[in-house]
Structure formats: structure tokens, C-alpha cells
PDB file of C-alpha atoms and ligand atoms in Angstrom:
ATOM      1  CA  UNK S 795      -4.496  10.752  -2.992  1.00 97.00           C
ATOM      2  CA  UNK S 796      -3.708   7.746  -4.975  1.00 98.00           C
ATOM      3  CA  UNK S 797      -4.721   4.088  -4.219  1.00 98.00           C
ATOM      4  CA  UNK S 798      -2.835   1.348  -4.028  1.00 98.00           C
ATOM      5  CA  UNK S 799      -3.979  -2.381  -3.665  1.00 98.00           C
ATOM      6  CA  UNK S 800      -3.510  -4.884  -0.428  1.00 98.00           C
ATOM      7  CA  UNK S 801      -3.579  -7.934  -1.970  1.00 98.00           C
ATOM      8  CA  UNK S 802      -1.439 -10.819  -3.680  1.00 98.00           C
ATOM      9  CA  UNK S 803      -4.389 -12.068  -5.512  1.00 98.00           C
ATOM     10  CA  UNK S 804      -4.568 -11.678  -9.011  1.00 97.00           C
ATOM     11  CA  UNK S 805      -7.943 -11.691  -9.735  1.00 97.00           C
ATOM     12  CA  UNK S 806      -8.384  -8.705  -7.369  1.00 97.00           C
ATOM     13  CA  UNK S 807      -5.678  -6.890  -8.593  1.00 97.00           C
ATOM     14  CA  UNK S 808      -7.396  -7.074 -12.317  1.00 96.00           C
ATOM     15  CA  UNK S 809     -10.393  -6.246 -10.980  1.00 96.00           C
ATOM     16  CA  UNK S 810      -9.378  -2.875  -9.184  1.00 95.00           C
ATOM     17  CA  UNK S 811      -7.434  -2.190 -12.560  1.00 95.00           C
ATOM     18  CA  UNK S 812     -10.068  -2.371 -14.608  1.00 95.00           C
ATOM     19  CA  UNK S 813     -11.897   0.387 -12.546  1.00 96.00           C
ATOM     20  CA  UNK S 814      -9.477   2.826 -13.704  1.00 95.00           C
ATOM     21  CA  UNK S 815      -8.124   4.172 -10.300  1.00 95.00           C
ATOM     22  CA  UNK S 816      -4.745   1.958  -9.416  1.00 97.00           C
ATOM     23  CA  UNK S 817      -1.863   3.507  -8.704  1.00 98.00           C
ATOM     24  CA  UNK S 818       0.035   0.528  -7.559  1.00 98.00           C
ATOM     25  CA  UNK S 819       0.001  -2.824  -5.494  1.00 98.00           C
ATOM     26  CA  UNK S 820       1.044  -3.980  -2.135  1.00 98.00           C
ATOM     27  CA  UNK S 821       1.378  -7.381  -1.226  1.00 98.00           C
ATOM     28  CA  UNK S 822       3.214  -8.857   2.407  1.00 97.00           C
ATOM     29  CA  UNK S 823       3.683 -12.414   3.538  1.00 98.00           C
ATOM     30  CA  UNK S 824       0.647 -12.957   4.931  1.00 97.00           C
ATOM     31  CA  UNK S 825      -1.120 -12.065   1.820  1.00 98.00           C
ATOM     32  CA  UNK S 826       0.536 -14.277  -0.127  1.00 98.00           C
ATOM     33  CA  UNK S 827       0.062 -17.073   1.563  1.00 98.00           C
ATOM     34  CA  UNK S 828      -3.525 -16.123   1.801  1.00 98.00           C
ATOM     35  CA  UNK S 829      -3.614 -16.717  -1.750  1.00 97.00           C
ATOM     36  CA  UNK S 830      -2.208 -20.117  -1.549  1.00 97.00           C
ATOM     37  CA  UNK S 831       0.963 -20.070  -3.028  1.00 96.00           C
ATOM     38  CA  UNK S 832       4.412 -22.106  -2.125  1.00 97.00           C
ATOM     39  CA  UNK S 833       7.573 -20.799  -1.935  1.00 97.00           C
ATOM     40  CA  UNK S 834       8.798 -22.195  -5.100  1.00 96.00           C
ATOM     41  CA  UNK S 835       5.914 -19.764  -7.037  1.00 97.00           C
ATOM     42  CA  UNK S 836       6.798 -16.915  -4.724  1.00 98.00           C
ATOM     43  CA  UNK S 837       8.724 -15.056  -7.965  1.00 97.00           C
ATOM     44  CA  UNK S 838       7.153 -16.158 -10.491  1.00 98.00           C
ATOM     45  CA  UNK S 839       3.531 -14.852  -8.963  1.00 98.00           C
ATOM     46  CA  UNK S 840       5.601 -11.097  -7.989  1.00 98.00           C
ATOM     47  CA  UNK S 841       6.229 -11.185 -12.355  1.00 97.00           C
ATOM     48  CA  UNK S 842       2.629 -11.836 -12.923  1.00 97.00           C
ATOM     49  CA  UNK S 843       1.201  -9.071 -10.415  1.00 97.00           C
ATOM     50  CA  UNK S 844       4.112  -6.775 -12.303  1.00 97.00           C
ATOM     51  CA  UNK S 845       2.720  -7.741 -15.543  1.00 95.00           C
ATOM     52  CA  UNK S 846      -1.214  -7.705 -14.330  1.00 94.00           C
ATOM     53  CA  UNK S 847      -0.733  -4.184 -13.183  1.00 89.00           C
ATOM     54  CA  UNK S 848       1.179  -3.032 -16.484  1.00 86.00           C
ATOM     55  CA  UNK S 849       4.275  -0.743 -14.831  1.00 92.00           C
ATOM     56  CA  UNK S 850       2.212   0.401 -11.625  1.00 97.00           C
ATOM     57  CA  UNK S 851       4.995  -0.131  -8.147  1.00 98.00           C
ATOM     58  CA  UNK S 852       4.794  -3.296  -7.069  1.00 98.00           C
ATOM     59  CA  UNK S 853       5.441  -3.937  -3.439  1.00 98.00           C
ATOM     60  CA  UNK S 854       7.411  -7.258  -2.736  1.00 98.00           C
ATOM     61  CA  UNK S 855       8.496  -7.774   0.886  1.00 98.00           C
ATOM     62  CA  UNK S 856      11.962  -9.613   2.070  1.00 98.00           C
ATOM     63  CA  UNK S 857      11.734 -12.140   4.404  1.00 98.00           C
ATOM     64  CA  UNK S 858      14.776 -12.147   5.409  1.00 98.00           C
ATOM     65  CA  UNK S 859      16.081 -11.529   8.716  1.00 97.00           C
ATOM     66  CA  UNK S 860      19.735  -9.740   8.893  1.00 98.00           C
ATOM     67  CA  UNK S 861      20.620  -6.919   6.657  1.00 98.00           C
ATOM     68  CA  UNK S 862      23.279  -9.164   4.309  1.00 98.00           C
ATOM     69  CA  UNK S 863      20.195 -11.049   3.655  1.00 98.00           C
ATOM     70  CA  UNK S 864      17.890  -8.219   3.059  1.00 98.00           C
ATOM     71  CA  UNK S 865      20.437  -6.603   0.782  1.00 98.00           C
ATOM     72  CA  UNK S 866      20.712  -9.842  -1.071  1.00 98.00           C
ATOM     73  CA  UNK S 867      16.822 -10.420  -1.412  1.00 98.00           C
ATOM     74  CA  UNK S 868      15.968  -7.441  -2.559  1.00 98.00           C
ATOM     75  CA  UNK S 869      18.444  -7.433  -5.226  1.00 98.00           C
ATOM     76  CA  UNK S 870      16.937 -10.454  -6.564  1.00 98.00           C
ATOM     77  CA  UNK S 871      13.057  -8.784  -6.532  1.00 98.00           C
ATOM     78  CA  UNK S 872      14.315  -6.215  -7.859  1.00 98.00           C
ATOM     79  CA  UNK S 873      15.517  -7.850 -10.610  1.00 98.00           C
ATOM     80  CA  UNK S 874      12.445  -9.588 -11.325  1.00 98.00           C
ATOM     81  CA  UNK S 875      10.554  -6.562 -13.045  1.00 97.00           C
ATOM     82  CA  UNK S 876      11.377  -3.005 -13.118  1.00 97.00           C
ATOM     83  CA  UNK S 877       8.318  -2.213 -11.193  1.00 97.00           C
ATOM     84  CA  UNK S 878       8.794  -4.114  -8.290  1.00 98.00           C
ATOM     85  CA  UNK S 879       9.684  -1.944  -4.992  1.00 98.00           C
ATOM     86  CA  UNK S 880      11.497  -4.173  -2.092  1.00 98.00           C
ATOM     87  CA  UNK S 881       9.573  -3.920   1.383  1.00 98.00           C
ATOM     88  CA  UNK S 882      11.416  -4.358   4.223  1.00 98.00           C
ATOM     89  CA  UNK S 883       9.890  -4.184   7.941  1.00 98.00           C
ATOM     90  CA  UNK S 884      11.635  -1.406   9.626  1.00 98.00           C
ATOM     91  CA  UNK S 885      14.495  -2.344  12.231  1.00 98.00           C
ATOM     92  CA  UNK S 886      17.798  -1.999  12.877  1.00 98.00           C
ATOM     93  CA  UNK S 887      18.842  -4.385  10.531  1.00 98.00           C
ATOM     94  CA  UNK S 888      17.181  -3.080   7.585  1.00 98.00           C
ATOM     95  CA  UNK S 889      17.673   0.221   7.776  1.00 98.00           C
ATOM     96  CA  UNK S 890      21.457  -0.398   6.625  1.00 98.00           C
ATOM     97  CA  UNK S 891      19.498  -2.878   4.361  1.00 98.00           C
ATOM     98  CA  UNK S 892      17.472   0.220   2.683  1.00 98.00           C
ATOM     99  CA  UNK S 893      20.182   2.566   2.768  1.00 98.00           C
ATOM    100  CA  UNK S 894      22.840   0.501   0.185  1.00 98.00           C
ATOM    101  CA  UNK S 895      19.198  -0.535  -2.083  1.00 98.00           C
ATOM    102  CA  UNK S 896      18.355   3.129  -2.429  1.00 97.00           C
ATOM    103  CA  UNK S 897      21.943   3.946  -3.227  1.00 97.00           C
ATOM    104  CA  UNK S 898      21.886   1.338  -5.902  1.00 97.00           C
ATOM    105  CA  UNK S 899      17.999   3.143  -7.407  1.00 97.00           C
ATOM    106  CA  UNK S 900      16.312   0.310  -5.968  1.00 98.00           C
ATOM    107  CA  UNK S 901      13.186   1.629  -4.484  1.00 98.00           C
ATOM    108  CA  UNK S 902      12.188   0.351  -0.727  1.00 98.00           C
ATOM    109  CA  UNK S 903       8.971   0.224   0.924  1.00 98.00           C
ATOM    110  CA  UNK S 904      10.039   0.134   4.348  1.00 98.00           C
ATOM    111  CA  UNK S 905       6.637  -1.317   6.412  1.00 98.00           C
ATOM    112  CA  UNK S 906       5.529  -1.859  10.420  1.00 98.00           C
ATOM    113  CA  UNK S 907       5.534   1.634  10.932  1.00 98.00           C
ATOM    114  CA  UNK S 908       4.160   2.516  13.694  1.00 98.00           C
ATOM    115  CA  UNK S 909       5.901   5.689  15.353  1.00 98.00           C
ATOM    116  CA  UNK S 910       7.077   8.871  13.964  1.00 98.00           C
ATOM    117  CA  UNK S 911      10.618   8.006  14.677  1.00 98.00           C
ATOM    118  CA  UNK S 912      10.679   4.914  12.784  1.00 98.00           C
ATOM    119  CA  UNK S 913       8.937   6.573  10.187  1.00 98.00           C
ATOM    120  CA  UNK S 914      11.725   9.647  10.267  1.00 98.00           C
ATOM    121  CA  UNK S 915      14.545   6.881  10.412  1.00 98.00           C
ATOM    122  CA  UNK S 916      12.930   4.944   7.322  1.00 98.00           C
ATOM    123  CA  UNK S 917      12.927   8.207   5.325  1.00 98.00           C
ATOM    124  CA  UNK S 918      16.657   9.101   6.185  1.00 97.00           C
ATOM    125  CA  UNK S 919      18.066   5.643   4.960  1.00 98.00           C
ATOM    126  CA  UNK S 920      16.270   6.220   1.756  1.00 98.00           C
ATOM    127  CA  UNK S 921      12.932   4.562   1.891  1.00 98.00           C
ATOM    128  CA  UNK S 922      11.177   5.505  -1.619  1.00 98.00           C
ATOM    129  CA  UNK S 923       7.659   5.078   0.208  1.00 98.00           C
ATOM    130  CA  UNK S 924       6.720   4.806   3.880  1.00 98.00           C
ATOM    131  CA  UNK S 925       4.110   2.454   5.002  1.00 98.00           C
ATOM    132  CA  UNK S 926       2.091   3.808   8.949  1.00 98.00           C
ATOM    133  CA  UNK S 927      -0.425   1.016   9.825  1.00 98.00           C
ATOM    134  CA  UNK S 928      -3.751   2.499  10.620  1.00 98.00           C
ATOM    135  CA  UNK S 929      -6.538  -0.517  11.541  1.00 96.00           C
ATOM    136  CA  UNK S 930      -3.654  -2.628  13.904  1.00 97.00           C
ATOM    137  CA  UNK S 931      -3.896   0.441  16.043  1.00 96.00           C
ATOM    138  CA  UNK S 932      -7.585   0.740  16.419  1.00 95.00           C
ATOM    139  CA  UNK S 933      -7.362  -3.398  16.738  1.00 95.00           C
ATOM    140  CA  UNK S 934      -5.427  -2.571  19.982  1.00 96.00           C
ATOM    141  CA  UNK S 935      -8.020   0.200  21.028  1.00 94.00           C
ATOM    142  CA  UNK S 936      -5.637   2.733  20.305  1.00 96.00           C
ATOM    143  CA  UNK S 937      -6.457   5.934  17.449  1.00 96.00           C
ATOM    144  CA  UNK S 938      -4.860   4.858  14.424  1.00 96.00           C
ATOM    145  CA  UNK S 939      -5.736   7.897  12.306  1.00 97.00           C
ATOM    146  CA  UNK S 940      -3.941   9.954  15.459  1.00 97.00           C
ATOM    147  CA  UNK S 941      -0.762   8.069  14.962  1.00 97.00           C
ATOM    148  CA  UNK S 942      -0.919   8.585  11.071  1.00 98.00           C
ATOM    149  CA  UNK S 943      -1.284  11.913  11.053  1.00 98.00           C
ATOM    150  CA  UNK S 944       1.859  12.462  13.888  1.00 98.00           C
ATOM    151  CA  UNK S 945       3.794  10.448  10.939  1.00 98.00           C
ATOM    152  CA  UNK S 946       2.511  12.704   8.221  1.00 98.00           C
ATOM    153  CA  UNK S 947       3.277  15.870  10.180  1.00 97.00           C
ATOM    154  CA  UNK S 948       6.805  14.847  11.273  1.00 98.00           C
ATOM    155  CA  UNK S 949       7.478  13.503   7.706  1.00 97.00           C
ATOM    156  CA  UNK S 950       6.335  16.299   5.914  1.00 95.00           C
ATOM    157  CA  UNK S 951       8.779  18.571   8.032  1.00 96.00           C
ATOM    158  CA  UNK S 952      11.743  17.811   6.343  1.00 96.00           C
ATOM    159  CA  UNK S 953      13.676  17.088   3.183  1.00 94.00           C
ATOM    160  CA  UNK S 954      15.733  14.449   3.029  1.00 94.00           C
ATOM    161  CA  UNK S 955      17.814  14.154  -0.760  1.00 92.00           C
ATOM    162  CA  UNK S 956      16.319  11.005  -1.680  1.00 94.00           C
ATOM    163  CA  UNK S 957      14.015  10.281  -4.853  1.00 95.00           C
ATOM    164  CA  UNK S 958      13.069  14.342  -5.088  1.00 91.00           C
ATOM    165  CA  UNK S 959      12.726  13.742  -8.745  1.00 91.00           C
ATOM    166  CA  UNK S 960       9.797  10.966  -8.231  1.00 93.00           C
ATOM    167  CA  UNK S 961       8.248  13.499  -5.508  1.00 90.00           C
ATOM    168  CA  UNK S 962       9.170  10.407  -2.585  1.00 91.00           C
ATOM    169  CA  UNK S 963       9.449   9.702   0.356  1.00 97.00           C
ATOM    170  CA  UNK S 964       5.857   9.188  -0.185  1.00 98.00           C
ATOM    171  CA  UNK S 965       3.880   8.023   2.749  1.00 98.00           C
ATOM    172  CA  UNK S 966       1.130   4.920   2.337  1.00 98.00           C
ATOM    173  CA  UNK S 967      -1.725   5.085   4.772  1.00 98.00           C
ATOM    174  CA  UNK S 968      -1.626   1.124   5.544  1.00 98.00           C
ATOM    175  CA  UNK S 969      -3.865  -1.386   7.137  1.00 97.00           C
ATOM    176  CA  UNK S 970      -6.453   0.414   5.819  1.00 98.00           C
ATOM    177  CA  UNK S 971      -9.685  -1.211   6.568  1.00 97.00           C
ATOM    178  CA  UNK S 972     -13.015   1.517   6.453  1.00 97.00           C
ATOM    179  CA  UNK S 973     -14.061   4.688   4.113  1.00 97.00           C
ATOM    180  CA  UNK S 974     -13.368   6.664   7.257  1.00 98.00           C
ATOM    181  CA  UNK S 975      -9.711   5.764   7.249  1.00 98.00           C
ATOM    182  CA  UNK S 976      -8.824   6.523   3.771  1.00 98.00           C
ATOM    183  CA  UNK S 977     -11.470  10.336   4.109  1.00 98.00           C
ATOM    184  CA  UNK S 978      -9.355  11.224   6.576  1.00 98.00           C
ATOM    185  CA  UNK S 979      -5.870  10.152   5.763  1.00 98.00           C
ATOM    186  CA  UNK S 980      -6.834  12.061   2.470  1.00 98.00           C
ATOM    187  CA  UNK S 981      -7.540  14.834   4.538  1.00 98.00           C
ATOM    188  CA  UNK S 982      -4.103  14.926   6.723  1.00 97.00           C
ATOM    189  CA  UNK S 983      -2.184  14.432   3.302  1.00 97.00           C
ATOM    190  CA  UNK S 984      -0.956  10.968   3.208  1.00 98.00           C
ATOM    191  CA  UNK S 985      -0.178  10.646  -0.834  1.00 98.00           C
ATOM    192  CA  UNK S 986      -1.333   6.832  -1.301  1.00 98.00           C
ATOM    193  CA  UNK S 987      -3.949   4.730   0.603  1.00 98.00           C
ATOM    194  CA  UNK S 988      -2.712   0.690   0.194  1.00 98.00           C
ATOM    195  CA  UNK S 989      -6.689  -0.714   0.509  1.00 98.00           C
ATOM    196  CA  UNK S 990      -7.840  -4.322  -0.012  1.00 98.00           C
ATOM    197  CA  UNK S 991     -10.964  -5.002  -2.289  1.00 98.00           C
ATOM    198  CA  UNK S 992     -13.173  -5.238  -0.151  1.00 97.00           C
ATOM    199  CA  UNK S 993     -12.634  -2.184   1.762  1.00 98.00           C
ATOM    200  CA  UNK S 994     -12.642  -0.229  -1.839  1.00 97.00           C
ATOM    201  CA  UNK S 995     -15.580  -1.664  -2.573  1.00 97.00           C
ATOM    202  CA  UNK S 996     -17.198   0.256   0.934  1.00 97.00           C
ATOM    203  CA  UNK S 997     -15.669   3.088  -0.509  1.00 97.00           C
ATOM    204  CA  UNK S 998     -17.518   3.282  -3.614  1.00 96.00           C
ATOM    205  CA  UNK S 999     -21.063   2.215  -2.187  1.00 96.00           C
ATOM    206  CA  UNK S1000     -23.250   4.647   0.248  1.00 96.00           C
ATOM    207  CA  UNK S1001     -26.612   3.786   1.028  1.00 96.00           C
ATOM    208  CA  UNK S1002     -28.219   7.141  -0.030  1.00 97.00           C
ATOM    209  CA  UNK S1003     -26.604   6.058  -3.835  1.00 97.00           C
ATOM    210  CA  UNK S1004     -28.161   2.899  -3.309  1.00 97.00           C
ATOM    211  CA  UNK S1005     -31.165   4.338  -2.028  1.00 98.00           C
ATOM    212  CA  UNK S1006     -31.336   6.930  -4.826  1.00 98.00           C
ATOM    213  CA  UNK S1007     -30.937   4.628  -7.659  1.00 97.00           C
ATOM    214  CA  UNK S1008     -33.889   2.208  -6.555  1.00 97.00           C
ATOM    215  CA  UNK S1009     -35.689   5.876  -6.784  1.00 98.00           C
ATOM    216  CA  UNK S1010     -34.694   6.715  -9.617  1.00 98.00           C
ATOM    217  CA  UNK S1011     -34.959   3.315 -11.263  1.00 97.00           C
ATOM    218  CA  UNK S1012     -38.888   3.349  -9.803  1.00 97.00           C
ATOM    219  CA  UNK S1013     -39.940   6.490 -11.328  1.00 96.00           C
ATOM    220  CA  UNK S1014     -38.361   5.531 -14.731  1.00 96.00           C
ATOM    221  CA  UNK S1015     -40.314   2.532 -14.511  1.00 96.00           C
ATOM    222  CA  UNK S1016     -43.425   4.883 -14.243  1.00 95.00           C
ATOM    223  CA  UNK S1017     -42.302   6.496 -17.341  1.00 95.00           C
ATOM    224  CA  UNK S1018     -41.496   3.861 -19.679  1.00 95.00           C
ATOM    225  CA  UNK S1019     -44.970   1.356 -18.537  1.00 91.00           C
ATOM    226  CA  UNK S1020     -47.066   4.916 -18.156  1.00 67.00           C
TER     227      UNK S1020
HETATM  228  O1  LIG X1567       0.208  -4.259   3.667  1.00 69.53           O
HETATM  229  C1  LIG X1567       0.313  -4.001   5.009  1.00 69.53           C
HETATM  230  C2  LIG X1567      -0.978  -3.630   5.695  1.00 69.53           C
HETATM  231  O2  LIG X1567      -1.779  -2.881   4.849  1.00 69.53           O
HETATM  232  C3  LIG X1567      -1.675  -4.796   6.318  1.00 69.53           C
HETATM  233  O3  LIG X1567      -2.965  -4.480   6.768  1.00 69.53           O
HETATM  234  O4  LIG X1567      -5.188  -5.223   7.559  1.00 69.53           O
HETATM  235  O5  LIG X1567      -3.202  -6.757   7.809  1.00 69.53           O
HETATM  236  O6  LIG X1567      -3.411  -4.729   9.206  1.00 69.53           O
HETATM  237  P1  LIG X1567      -3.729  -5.332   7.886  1.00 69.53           P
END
């Protein structure tokens, strides 16, 4: 599985580079303007993630509302670094929107997936990844690893001409929020998990490490002062 980033923010983007295991960045509206940015800096900040992250996809999402628009935004990302991939929410508007981008190489990210169908429909119009949201299930007291693995099954079932050569559609495991949720979308096949920091960070620590380096510090302590 690879792992992407959830974030907008720079720093955080550097950081999970630096470890080594980023495969690529996602960023929405709402994380964008959790990092405090204005409209005006919207493009320039998409260059500087596309330059922090050195080639690695880029997720930028439209915010535009009918499919002329979409088409027309995601143009202009996608002309703001070869590394940027245009997400649009899936609807009936932007599947159109998708369709004409893919048929032009742009790649799409099309996000809000929530059902198999949409997932299916996303895929067919030429979406180079699709994004299932995990956690906003299990916020609603639903199974959000259920629903991600019906997408992965019904995805997996069939071939649909579109980016074969880049091994797409590929499917990102989204609103990703524990360890759990990334073991087991690993384990039903999804090919990228989109996690914020902070969640990664869960992922690296476990309590027996923790527990075994204070051990292992103590008795080394016993050897050097014996
Ligand atoms: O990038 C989309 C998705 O990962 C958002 O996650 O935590 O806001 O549900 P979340």
C-alpha cells in the first residue's frame, strides 16, 4: 500500500517526506483553509506543495459547481505543475467534468465517495484515482471499513481502458483517521491510504515499542555505569 498525505500544510508535508514513505499528497477545501490561506494564494500554495513533494501526485480539488466550470478549473491546476491531479466531488455534473480531463491526460481524483456505484461511475468517466471515505462513516455510526471494502470489491471487478499503463484507477482509502483503518484497508487491497500527520504518527508508535525501548534503554544503562 502506498501513503499519501491529508494535508495542505507545508510543514507537514516536509515532514512526512523526510521519513521516506510519501507517495503523494491530498489536500481539499477544508484543509486549506485550515492552513490559513486566501483565495488569492490558493495557486501559488498548490506550486509549493508540487515543489515540496518533488514530482509525488498532488491532489488539488475544483470548487466549482457545474461541469463547464469544473472543466475550466481543472485545466488551470493542471497547468500549474505537472504533478498536480484535479479532484472533483463526484456528481452528475462532474462526471462529464472527469470524462473530457481524462481524455485530455489530465489525471482526476474524483472524491465523496461513498457507495460502490459512485465509485463504479467515477472509474468509467476516467477517474485516475478513486477516493471512499472511511472515518465520516463511522462518524455517522455506520462501518466505514464495510463500505470500503464493497468499493474495493466492485472496483476491482472490472477493467475499464483508462490509465492501464500507470496501473489506475487506483483506489485511496480516505478519511482515514486510526492504525486500524489503514491495517485493514491494506488488507482488503486498497492501493493508497490518504492519512493526516497525526494519524501517521499513531501508526508508527505502539506502546510495547515504547515500552521496549525504556527496557532496553534501562539495561544499557546497567551496562555502561556497571
Ligand atoms: O481528503 C479527504 C478526506 O480524507 C477527508 O477526511 O477526516 O475530513 O473525513 P476527513
Amino acid at each position: 500500500m502506498k501513503f499519501f498525505i491529508d494535508t495542505a500544510d507545508l510543514d507537514e508535508i516536509r515532514e512526512a517526506a523526510s521519513w521516506g514513505v510519501l507517495s503523494g499528497v491530498t489536500t481539499n477545501p477544508s484543509l486549506y483553509a485550515r492552513t490559513g490561506g486566501r483565495l488569492a494564494d490558493f495557486e501559488p500554495h498548490v506550486v509549493r506543495i508540487c515543489e515540496a513533494c518533488e514530482g509525488l501526485p498532488v491532489s488539488a480539488e475544483s470548487t466549482a459547481e457545474t461541469t463547464e466550470g469544473m472543466v475550466a478549473e481543472g485545466r488551470r491546476l493542471a497547468a500549474l505543475a505537472p504533478n498536480v491531479v484535479v479532484k472533483l466531488p463526484v456528481c452528475e455534473e462532474s462526471l462529464p467534468a472527469c470524462h473530457a480531463l481524462a481524455a485530455e491526460g489530465v489525471r482526476v481524483n474524483m472524491t465523496l465517495v461513498f457507495s460502490a456505484p459512485q465509485a463504479l461511475l467515477a472509474a468509467r468517466a476516467g477517474a485516475r484515482y478513486v477516493s471512499p471515505f472511511v472515518g465520516r462513516f463511522d462518524d455517522v455510526a455506520d462501518d466505514g471499513l464495510a463500505q470500503l471494502e464493497t468499493v474495493v470489491d466492485a472496483v476491482r471487478n472490472y477493467d475499464y481502458g483508462w490509465w492501464d499503463e500507470e496501473g489506475g484507477p487506483e483506489i485511496i482509502a480516505a478519511s482515514v483517521r486510526t492504525p486500524n483503518h489503514v491495517t485493514q484497508a491494506a488488507l482488503m487491497g486498497a492501493d493508497i491510504a490518504t492519512v493526516p500527520l497525526a494519524a501517521l504518527r499513531r501508526c508508527v508508535r505502539h506502546p510495547l515499542t515504547s515500552e521496549g525501548l525504556a527496557k532496553f534503554a534501562a539495561d544499557w544503562k546497567k551496562v555502561t555505569e556497571g
